[in-house]
PDB file of C-alpha atoms in Angstrom:
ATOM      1  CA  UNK A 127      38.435  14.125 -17.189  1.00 66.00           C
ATOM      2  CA  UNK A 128      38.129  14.446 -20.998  1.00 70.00           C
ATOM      3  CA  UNK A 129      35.502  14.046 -23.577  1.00 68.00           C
ATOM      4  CA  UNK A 130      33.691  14.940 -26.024  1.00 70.00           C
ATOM      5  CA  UNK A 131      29.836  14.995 -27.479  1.00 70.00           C
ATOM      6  CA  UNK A 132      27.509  11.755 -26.278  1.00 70.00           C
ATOM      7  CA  UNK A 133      26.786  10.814 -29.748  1.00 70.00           C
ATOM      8  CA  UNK A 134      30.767  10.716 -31.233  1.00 63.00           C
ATOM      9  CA  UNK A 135      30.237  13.557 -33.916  1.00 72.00           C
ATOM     10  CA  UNK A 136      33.623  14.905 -32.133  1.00 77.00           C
ATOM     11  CA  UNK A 137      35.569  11.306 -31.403  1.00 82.00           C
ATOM     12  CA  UNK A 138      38.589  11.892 -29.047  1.00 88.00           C
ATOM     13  CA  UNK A 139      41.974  10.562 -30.906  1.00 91.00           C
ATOM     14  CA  UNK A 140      44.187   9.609 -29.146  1.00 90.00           C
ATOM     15  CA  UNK A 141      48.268   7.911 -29.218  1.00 92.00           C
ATOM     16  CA  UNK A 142      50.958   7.487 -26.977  1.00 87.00           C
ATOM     17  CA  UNK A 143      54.951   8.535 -27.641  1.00 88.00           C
ATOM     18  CA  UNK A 144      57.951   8.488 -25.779  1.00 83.00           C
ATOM     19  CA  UNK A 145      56.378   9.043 -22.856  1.00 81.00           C
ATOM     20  CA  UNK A 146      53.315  11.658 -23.645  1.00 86.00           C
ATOM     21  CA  UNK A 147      50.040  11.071 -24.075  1.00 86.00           C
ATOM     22  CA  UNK A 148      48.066  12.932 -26.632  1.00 90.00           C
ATOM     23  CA  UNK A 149      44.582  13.682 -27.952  1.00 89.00           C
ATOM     24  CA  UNK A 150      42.553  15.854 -29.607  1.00 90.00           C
ATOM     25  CA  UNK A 151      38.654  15.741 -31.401  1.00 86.00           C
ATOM     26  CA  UNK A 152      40.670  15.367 -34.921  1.00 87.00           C
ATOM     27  CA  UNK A 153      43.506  13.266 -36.374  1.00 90.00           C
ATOM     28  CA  UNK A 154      45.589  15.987 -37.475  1.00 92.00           C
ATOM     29  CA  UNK A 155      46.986  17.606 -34.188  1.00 93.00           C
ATOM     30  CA  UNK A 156      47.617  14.012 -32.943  1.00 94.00           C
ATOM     31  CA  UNK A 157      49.316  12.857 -35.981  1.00 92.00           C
ATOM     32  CA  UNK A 158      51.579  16.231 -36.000  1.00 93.00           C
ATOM     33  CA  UNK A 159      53.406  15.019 -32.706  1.00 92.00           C
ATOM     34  CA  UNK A 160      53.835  11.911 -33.957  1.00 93.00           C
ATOM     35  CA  UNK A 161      57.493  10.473 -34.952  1.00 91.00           C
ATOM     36  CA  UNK A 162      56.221   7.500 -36.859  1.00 90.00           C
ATOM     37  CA  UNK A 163      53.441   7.652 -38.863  1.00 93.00           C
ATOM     38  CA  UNK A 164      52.005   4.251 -40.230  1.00 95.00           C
ATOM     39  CA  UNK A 165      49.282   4.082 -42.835  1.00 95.00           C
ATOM     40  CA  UNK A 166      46.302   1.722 -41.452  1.00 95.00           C
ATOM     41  CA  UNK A 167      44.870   0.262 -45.426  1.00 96.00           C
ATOM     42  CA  UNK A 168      42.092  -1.415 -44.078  1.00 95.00           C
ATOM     43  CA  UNK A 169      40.831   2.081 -42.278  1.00 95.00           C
ATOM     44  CA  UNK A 170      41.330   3.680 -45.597  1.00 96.00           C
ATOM     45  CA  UNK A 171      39.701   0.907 -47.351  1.00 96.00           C
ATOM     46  CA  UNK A 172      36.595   1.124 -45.343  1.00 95.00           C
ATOM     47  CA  UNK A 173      36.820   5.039 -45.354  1.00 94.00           C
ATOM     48  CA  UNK A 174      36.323   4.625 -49.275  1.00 96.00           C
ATOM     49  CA  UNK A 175      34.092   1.695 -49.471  1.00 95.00           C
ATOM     50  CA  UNK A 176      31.721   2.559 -46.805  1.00 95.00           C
ATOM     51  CA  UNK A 177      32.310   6.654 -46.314  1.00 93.00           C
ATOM     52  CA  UNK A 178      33.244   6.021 -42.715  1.00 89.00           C
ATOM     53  CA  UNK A 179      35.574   3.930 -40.171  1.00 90.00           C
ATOM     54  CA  UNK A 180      34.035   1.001 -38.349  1.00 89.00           C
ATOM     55  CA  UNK A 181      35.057   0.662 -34.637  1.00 88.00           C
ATOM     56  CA  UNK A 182      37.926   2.211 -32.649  1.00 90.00           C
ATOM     57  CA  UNK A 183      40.497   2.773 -35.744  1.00 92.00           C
ATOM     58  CA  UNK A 184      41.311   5.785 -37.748  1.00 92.00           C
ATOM     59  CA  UNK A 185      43.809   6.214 -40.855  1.00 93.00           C
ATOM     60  CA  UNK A 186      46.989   5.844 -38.925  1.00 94.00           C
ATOM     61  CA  UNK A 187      47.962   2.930 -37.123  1.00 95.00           C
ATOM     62  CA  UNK A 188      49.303   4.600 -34.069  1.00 95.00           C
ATOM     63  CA  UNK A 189      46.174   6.640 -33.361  1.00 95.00           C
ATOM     64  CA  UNK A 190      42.758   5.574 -31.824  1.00 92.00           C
ATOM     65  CA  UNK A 191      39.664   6.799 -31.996  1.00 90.00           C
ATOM     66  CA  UNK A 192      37.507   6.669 -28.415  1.00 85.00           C
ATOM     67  CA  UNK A 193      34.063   5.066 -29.195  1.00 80.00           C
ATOM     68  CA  UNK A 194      31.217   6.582 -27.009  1.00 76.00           C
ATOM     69  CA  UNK A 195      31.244   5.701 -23.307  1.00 75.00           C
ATOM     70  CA  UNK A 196      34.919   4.438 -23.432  1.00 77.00           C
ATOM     71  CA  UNK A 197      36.882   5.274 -20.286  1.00 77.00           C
ATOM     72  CA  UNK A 198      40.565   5.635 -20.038  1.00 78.00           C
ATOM     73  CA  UNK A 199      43.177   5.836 -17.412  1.00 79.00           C
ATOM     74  CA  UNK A 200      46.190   7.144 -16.978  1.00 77.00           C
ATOM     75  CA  UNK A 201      48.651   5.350 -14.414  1.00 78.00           C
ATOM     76  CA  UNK A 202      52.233   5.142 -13.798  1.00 79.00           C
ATOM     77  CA  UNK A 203      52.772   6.506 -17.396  1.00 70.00           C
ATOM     78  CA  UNK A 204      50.816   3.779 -19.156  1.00 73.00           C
ATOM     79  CA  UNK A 205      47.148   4.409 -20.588  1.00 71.00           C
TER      80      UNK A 205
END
């Protein structure tokens, strides 16, 4: 079991490669062990626009952010 804080100050970003699964409370360490990297524009247009990200997105395509109270599961190597 993972998580973070009840009121998503510290989202949980996640993406799946080849195989692994991995997360962490920022984008960085995520995007790191990523291969491709694919610039989302309307996550960086509403990151500039608003200040923030609306719903479950974050600046690069291949990484999601966990709203609060999302559950995930792990099975047979899929999420």
């Amino acid at each position: 079991i993972i998580g973070t804080d009840r009121l998503g100050f510290f989202p949980l970003y996640h993406a799946s490669e080849g195989g692994r699964f991995l997360f962490a409370t920022s984008v960085e360490p995520v995007l790191r062990q990523l291969a491709r990297r694919t610039p989302d524009y309307a996550a960086w247009e509403e990151l500039l626009t608003l200040g923030d990200i609306i719903g479950d997105k974050s600046t690069v395509k291949e990484i999601t952010r966990l709203l609060p109270g999302t559950r995930i599961e792990l099975s047979d190597g899929r999420v």
